[in-house]
Coordinates of C-alpha atoms and ligand atoms in Angstrom, one line a residue:
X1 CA 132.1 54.4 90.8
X2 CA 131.9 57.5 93.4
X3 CA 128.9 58.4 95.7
X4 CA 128.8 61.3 97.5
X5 CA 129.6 60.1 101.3
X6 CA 130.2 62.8 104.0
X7 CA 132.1 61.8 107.4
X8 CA 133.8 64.4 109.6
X9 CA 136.5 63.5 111.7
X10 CA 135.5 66.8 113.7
X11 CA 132.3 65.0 115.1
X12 CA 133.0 63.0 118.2
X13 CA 130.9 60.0 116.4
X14 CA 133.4 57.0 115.2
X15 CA 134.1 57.0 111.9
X16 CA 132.8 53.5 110.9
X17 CA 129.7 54.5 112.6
X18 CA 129.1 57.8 110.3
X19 CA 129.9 55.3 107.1
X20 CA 127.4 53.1 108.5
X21 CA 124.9 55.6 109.4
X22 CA 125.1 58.0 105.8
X23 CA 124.4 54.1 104.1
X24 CA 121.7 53.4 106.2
X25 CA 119.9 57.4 105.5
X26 CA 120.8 57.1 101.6
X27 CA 119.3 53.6 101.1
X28 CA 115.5 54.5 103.2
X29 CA 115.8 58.3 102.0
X30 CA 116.2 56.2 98.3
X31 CA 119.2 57.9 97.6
X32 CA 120.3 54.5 96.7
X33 CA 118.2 52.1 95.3
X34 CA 117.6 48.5 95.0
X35 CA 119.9 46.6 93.6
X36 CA 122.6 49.2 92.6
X37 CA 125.8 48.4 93.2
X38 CA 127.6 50.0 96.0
X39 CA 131.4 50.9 95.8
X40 CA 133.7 48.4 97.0
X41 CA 135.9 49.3 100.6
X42 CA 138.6 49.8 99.1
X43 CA 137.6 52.4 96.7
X44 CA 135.5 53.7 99.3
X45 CA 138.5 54.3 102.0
X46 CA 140.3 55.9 99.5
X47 CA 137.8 58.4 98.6
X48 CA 137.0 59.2 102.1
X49 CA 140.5 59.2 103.1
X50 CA 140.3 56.1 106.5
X51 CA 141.3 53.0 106.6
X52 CA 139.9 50.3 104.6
X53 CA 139.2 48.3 107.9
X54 CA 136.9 51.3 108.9
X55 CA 135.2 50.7 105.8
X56 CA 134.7 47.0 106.1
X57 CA 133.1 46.9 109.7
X58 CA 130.2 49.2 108.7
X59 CA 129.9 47.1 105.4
X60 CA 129.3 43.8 107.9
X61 CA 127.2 46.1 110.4
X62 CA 125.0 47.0 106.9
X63 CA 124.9 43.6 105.7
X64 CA 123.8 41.9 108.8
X65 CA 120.6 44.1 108.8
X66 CA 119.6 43.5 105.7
X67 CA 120.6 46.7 104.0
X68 CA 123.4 45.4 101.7
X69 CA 123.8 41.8 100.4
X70 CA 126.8 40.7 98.2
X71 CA 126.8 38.2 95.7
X72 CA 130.4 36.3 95.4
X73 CA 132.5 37.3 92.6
X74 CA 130.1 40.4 91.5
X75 CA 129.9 42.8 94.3
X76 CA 128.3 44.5 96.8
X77 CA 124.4 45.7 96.2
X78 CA 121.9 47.8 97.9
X79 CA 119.3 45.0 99.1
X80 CA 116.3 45.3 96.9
X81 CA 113.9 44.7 100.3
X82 CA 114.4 47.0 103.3
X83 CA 114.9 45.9 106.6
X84 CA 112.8 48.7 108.5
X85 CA 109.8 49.7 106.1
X86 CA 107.8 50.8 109.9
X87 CA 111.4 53.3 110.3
X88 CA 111.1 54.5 107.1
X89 CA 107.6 55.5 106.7
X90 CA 107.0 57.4 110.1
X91 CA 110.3 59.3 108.2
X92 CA 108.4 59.8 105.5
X93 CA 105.2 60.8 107.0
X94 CA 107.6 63.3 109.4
X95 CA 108.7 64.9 105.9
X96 CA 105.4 64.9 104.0
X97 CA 104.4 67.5 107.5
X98 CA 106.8 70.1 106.8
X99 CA 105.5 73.1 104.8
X100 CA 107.3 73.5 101.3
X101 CA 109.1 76.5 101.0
X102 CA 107.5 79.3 98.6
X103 CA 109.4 79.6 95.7
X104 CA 108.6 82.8 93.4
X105 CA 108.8 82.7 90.1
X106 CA 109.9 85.8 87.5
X107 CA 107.1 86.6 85.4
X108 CA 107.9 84.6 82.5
X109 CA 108.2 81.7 85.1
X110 CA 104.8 81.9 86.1
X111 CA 103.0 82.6 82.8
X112 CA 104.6 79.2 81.9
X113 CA 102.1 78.2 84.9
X114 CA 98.9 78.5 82.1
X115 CA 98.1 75.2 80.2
X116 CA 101.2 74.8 78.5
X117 CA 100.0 72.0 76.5
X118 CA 102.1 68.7 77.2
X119 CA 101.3 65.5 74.4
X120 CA 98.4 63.6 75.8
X121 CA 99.2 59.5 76.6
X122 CA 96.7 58.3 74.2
X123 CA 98.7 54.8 74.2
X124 CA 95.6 51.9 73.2
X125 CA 93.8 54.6 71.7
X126 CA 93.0 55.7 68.0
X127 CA 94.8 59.5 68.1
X128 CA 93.3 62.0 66.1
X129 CA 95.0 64.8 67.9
X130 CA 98.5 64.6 67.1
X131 CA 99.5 65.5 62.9
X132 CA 103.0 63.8 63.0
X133 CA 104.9 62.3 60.4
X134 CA 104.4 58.4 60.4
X135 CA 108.0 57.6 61.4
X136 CA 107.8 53.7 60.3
X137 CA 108.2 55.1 56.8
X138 CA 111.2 57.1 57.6
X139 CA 114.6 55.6 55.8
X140 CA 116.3 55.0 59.4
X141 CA 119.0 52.6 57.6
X142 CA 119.9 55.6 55.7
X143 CA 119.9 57.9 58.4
X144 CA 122.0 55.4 60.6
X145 CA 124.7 55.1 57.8
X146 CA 124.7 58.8 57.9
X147 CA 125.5 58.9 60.8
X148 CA 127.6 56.0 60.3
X149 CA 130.1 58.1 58.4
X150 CA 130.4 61.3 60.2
X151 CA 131.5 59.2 63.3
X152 CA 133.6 56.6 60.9
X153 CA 135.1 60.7 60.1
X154 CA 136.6 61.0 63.5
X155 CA 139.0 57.8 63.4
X156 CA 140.9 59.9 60.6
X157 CA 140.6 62.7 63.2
X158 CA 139.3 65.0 59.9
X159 CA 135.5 65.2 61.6
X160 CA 136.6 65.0 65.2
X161 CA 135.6 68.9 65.2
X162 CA 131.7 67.7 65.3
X163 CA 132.4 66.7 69.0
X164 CA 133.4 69.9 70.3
X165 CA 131.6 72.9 70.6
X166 CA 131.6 75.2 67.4
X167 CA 132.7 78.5 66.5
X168 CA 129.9 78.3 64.3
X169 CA 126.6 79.0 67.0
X170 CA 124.6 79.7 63.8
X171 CA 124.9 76.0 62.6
X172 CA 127.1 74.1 60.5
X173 CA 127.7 75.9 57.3
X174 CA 127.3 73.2 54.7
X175 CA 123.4 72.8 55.9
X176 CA 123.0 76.3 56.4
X177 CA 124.2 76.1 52.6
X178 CA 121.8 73.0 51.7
X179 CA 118.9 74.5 54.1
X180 CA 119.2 77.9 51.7
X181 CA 119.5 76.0 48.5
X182 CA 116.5 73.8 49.3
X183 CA 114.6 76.8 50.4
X184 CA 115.0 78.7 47.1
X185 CA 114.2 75.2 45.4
X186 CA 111.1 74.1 47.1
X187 CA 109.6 77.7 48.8
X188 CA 111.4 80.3 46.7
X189 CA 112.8 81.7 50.1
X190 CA 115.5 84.4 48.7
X191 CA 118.5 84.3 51.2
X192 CA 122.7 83.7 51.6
X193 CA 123.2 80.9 53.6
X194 CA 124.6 83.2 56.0
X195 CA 120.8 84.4 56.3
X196 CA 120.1 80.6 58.1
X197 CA 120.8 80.1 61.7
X198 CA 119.8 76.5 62.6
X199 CA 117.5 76.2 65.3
X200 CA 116.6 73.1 67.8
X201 CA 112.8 73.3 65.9
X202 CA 110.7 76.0 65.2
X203 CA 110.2 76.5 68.3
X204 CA 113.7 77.7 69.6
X205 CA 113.1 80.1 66.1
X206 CA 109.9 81.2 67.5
X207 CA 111.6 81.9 70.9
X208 CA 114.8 83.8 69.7
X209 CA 112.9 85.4 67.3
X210 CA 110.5 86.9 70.3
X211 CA 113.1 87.4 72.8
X212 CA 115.7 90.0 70.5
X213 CA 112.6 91.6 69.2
X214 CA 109.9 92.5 71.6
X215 CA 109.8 94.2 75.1
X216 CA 107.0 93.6 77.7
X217 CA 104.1 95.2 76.6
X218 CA 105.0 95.4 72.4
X219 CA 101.8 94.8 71.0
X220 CA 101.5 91.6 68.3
X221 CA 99.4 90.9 65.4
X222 CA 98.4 87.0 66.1
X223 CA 96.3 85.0 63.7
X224 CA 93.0 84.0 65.6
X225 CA 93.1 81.0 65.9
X226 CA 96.2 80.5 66.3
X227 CA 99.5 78.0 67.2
X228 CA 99.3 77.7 70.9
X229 CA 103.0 77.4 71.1
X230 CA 103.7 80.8 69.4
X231 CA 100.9 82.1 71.7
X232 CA 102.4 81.2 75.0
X233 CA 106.0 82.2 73.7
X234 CA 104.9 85.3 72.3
X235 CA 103.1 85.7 75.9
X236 CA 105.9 84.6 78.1
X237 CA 107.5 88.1 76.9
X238 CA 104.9 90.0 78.2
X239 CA 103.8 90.7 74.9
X240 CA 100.0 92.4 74.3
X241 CA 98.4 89.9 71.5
X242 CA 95.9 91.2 69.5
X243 CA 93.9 88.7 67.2
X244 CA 94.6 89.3 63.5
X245 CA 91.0 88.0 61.9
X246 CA 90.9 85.3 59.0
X247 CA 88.5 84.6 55.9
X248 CA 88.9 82.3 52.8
X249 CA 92.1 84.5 51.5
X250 CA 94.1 84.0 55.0
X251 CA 94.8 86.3 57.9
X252 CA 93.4 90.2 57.1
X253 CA 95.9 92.7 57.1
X254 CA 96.1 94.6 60.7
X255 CA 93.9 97.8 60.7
X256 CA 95.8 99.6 63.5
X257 CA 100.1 100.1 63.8
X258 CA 100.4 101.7 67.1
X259 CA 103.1 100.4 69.0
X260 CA 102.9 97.0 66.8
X261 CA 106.4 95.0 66.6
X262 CA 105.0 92.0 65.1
X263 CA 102.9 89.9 63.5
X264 CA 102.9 85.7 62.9
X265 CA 101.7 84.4 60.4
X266 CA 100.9 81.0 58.7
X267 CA 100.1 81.7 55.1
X268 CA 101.0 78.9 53.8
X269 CA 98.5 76.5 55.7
X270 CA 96.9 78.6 58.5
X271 CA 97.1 76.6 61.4
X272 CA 94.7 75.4 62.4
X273 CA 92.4 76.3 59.8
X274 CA 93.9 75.3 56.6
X275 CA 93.3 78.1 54.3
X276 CA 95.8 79.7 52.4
X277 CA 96.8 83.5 52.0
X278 CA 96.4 84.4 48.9
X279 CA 98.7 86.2 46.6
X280 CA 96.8 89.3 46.6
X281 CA 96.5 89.1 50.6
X282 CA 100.5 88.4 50.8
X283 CA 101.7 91.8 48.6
X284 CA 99.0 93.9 50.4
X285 CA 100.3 92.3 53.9
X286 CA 104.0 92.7 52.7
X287 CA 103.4 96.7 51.4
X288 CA 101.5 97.6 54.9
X289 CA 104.8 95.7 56.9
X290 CA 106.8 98.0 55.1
X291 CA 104.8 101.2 55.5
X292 CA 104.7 100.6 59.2
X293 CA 107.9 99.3 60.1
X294 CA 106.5 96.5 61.5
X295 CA 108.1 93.0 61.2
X296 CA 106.8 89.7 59.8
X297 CA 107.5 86.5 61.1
X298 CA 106.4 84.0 58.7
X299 CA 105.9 80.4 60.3
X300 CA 105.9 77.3 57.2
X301 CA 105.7 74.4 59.2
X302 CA 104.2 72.0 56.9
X303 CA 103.4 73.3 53.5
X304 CA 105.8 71.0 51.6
X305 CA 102.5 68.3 51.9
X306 CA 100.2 70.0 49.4
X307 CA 98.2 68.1 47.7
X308 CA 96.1 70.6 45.1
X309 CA 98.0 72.7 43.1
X310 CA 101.2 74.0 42.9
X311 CA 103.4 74.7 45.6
X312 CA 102.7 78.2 46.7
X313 CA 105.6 80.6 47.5
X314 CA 106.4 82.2 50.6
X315 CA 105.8 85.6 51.4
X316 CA 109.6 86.0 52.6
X317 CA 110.0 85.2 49.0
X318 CA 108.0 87.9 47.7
X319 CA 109.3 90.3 50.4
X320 CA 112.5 91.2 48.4
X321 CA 114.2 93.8 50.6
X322 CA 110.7 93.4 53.3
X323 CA 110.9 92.5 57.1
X324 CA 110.5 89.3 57.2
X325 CA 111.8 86.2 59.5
X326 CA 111.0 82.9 57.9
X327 CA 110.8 79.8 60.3
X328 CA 110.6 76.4 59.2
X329 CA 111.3 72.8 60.7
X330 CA 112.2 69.2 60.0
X331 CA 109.6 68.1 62.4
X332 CA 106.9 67.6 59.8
X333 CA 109.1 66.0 56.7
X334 CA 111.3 63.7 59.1
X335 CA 111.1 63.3 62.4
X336 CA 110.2 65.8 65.6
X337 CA 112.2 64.2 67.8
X338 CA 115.5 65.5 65.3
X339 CA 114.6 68.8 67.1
X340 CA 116.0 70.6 63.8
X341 CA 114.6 73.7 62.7
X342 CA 115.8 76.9 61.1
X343 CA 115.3 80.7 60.9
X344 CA 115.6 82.7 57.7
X345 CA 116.7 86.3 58.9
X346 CA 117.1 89.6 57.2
X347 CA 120.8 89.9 56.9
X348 CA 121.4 92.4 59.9
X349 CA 119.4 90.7 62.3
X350 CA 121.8 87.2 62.4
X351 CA 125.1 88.1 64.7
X352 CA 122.4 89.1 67.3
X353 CA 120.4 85.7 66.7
X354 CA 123.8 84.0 66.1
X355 CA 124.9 85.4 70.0
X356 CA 121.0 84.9 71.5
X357 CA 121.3 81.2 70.1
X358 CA 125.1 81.0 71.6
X359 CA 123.5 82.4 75.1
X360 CA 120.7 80.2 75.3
X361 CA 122.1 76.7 74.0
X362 CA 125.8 77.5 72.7
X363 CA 124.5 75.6 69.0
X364 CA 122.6 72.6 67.9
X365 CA 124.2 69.5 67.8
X366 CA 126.4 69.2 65.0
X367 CA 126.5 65.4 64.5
X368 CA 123.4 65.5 63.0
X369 CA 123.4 68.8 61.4
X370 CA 126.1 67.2 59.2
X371 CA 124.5 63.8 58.3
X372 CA 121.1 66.2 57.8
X373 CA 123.4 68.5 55.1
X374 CA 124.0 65.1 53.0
X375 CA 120.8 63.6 53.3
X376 CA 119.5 67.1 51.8
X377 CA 122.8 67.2 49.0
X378 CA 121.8 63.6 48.0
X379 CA 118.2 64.9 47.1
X380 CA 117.1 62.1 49.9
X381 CA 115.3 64.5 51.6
X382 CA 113.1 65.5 48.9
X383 CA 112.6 61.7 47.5
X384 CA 111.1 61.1 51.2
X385 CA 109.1 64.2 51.2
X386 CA 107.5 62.8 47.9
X387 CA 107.0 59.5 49.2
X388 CA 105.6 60.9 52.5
X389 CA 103.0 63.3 50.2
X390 CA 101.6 60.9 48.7
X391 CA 101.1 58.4 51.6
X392 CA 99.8 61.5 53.5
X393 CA 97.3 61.9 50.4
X394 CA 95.6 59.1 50.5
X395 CA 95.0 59.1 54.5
X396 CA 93.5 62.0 53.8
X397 CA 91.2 60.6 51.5
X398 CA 90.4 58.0 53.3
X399 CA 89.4 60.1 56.2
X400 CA 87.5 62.6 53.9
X401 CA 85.4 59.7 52.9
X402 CA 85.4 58.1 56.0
X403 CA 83.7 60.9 57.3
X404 CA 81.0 61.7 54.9
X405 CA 79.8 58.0 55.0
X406 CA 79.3 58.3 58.6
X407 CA 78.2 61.7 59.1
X408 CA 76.6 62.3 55.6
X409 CA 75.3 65.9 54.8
X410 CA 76.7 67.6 58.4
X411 CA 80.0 67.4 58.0
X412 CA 82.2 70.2 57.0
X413 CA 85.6 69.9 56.2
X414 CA 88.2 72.2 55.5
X415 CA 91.7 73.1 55.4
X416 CA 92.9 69.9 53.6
X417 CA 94.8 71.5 50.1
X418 CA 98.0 70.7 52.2
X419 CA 99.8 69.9 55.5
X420 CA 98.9 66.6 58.3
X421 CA 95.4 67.8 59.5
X422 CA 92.2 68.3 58.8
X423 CA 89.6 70.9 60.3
X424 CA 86.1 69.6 60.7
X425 CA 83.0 71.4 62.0
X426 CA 80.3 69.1 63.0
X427 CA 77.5 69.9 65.4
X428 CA 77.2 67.5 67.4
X429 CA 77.2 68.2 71.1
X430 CA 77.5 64.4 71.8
X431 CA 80.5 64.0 69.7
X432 CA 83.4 64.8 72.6
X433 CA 81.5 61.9 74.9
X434 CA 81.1 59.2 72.0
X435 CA 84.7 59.6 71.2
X436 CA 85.7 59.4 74.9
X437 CA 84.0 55.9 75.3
X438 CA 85.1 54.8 72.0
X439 CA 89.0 55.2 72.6
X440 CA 89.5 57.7 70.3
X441 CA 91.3 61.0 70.9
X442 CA 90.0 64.1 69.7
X443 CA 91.2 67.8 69.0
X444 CA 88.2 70.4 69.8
X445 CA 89.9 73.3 68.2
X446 CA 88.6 76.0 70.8
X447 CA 91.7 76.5 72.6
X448 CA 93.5 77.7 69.8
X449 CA 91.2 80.8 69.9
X450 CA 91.9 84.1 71.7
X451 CA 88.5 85.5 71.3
X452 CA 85.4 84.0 69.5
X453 CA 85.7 80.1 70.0
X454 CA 83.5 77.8 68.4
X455 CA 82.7 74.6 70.0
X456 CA 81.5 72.5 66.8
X457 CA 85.6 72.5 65.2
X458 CA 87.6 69.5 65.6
X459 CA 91.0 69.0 64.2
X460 CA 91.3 65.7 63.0
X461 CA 95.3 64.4 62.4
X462 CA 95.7 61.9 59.8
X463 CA 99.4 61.7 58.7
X464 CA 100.0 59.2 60.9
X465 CA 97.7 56.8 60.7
X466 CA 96.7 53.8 58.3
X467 CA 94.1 53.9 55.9
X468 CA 92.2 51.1 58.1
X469 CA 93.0 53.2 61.8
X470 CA 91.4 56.1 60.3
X471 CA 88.4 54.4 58.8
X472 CA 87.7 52.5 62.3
X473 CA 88.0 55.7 63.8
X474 CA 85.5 57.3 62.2
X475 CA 83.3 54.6 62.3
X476 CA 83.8 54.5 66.3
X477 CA 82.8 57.7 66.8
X478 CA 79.5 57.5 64.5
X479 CA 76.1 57.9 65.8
X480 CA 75.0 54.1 66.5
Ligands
LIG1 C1 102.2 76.1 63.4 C2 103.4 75.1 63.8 N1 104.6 75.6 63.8 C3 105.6 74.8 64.1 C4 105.4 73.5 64.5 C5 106.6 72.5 64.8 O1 107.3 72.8 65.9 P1 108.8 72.1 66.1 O2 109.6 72.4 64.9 O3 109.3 72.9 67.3 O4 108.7 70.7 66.3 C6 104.2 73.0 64.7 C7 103.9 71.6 65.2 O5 102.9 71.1 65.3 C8 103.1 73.8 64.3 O6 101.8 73.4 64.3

């Protein structure tokens, strides 16, 4: 082990004294804490360059005050008491006085300074507000030996590649091949797998996608209400937002085209809302893209749940030759914390995602992109996503009835022909405070408006929790 010790021979203070005295600083400044172990003299007199004996005296100087103890045959330890707490408090009190220094930000800095929403610690509480997967019925044992044997690869030096960094900033082409196969399959997404670049989640595919398209200023077409984490990224460009508004057939198509770049949608499940665009809403969306140049960035996120009907295909699908970016993730249909997500780009646009991914992270790791390419190959992925559809099915059933028993004839709910979440408008001002004292965590949808929020919408999660969590829920937060 090395710490970082500084003596100079230059200062007319003895040596063992400045070993004694950077100890003493690093253990009350916490530098070095409790209980770790410290170098022994000998390794430290070589990395300082002095004598070991040098070494040793401030060790016994330490040690006598309390500051380091050794235990026989381990080592030396910082002492998990200090012996000066008075010392080290006025110190601290002395530090607390002096003014920070101002730091400015850049502009993208500080509009990351508005409510960028970090996951709430509902930990003893029934959640609502999250809509992840339920990972205790994930096959982990199959994932492990996945993993298993691209590692088990390396020993025969054939995989030892998926250690270094890759020529291949894109991702690793066989799941860019499986990710373009399983696209056409399951979302009738028309692409090469040279159209895929792999992404750490949607997110990063929301970001790049922003970043090599829009200047400060370029005016996009957001759905109202909207994904907060396209908003703020869309934002942190300096882009102008304009709300794109919504009815039973999806998001309306744009009415002006000045200046417009972009515009995100969700057709498949409209976050948070839940509707669907309609066919006749997608061709008329995809023929006014075309006729004003303006590009499409279509975000399917969890439309693989649906629960009525068949699956409906994506607009980049029906695009042909049109505009569109296609994002998708493996948050939703196996774990979020994978942090694997891909874009779908119009031929032309990927060596200039390939090099903005390469810029911002080099590539995405590619031990799992590899065991994630089989999992897909073996058709595991989609025996899971069945599986997960219809668990996912019948919470939702449960909280659909759930609610109408407790809040009979005032409840509306909508949004629930697919995906993790359900949108519920209930007026019932004394709802946010009933759930408070009940434990239970609750979604008001209002901030994912840019104009016209209602107060009476909730979004209530329910993919990952029980049948019997979501029914006590509900009863909790009934009128008594
Ligand atoms: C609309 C939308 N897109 C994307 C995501 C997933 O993001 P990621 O793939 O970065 O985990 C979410 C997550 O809730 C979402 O609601």
């Amino acid at each position: 082990m090395r710490v970082v010790i500084s003596i100079d021979p230059q200062l007319p203070m003895p040596l063992g004294r400045q070993v004694y005295e950077a100890w003493r600083q690093g253990i009350l400044d916490k530098r070095f804490a409790g209980g770790e172990r410290v170098p022994s003299s000998r390794e430290l007199a070589a990395d300082l360059g002095i004598s070991r004996s040098t070494v040793t005296l401030a060790y016994e100087q330490l040690m006598a005050e309390g500051y380091l103890t050794s235990r026989k045959g381990a080592g030396t330890f910082v002492s998990a008491a200090l012996p000066d707490m008075p010392l080290q408090s006025r110190r601290a009190s002395k530090r607390a006085a002096m003014q920070p220094l101002p730091i400015s930000l850049s502009s993208y800095g500080a509009s990351l300074q508005n409510d960028v929403p970090l996951l709430p610690n509902a930990r003893g509480w029934i959640d609502f507000s999250q809509w992840n997967p339920d990972i205790r019925h994930f096959p982990f044992a199959l994932w492990k030996q996945l993993l298993m044997k691209q590692l088990r690869g390396i020993e025969a030096t054939a995989n030892a590649a998926i250690f270094d960094y890759t020529a291949h900033a894109a991702g690793y082409w066989p799941l860019r091949c499986e990710i373009a196969r399983y696209l056409a399959r399951c979302r009738a997404v028309v692409c090469q797998p040279e159209q895929v670049i792999i992404t750490n989640g949607s997110q990063q595919g929301l970001d790049l996608t922003a970043r090599i398209v829009l200047n400060k200023g370029d005016k996009v077409v957001i759905e109202n209400p909207c994904y907060i984490g396209a908003r703020h990224v869309f934002e942190s460009v300096g882009a102008h937002l304009l709300p794109g508004s919504i009815d039973q057939a999806g998001m309306q198509c744009p009415t002006f085209q000045q200046n417009l770049r972009l515009v995100y949608v969700t057709p498949s499940h409209q976050y948070p809302l839940g509707v669907s665009m309609s066919l006749a809403r997608r061709l008329e969306l995809l023929a006014w893209a075309r006729e004003h140049r303006v590009l499409i960035l279509e975000d399917d996120y969890d439309s693989e749940f649906r629960y009525h009907g068949p699956p409906l295909p994506s607009l980049q699908g029906l695009g042909n030759a049109e505009p569109v970016l296609y994002c998708g993730t493996f948050s939703k249909i196996m774990f979020p914390g994978l942090r694997l997500g891909y874009l779908v780009v119009p031929a032309k646009l990927a060596p200039v995602l390939t090099r903005a991914k390469w810029l911002t992270d080099r590539h995405t790791p590619v031990l799992e992109q590899a065991a994630l390419a089989e999992f897909i190959a073996s058709g595991q992925l989609e025996k899971h996503v069945r599986r997960m559809r219809k668990l996912y099915g019948a919470r939702r059933d449960a909280l659909v009835s759930a609610l109408h028993q407790h809040f009979p004839g005032e409840v509306e709910i909508s949004g629930i022909d697919a995906g993790m979440h359900a949108l519920i408008r209930l007026d019932d001002p004394a709802l946010p405070m009933r759930a408070q004292q009940a434990r239970v965590h609750l979604r008001n949808a209002a901030s994912s408006y840019i104009v016209n929020a209602p107060s009476n919408e909730y979004l209530f999660g329910f993919s990952s929790l029980s049948e019997r969590v979501i029914r006590e829920g509900i009863k909790r937060i009934a009128r008594p």
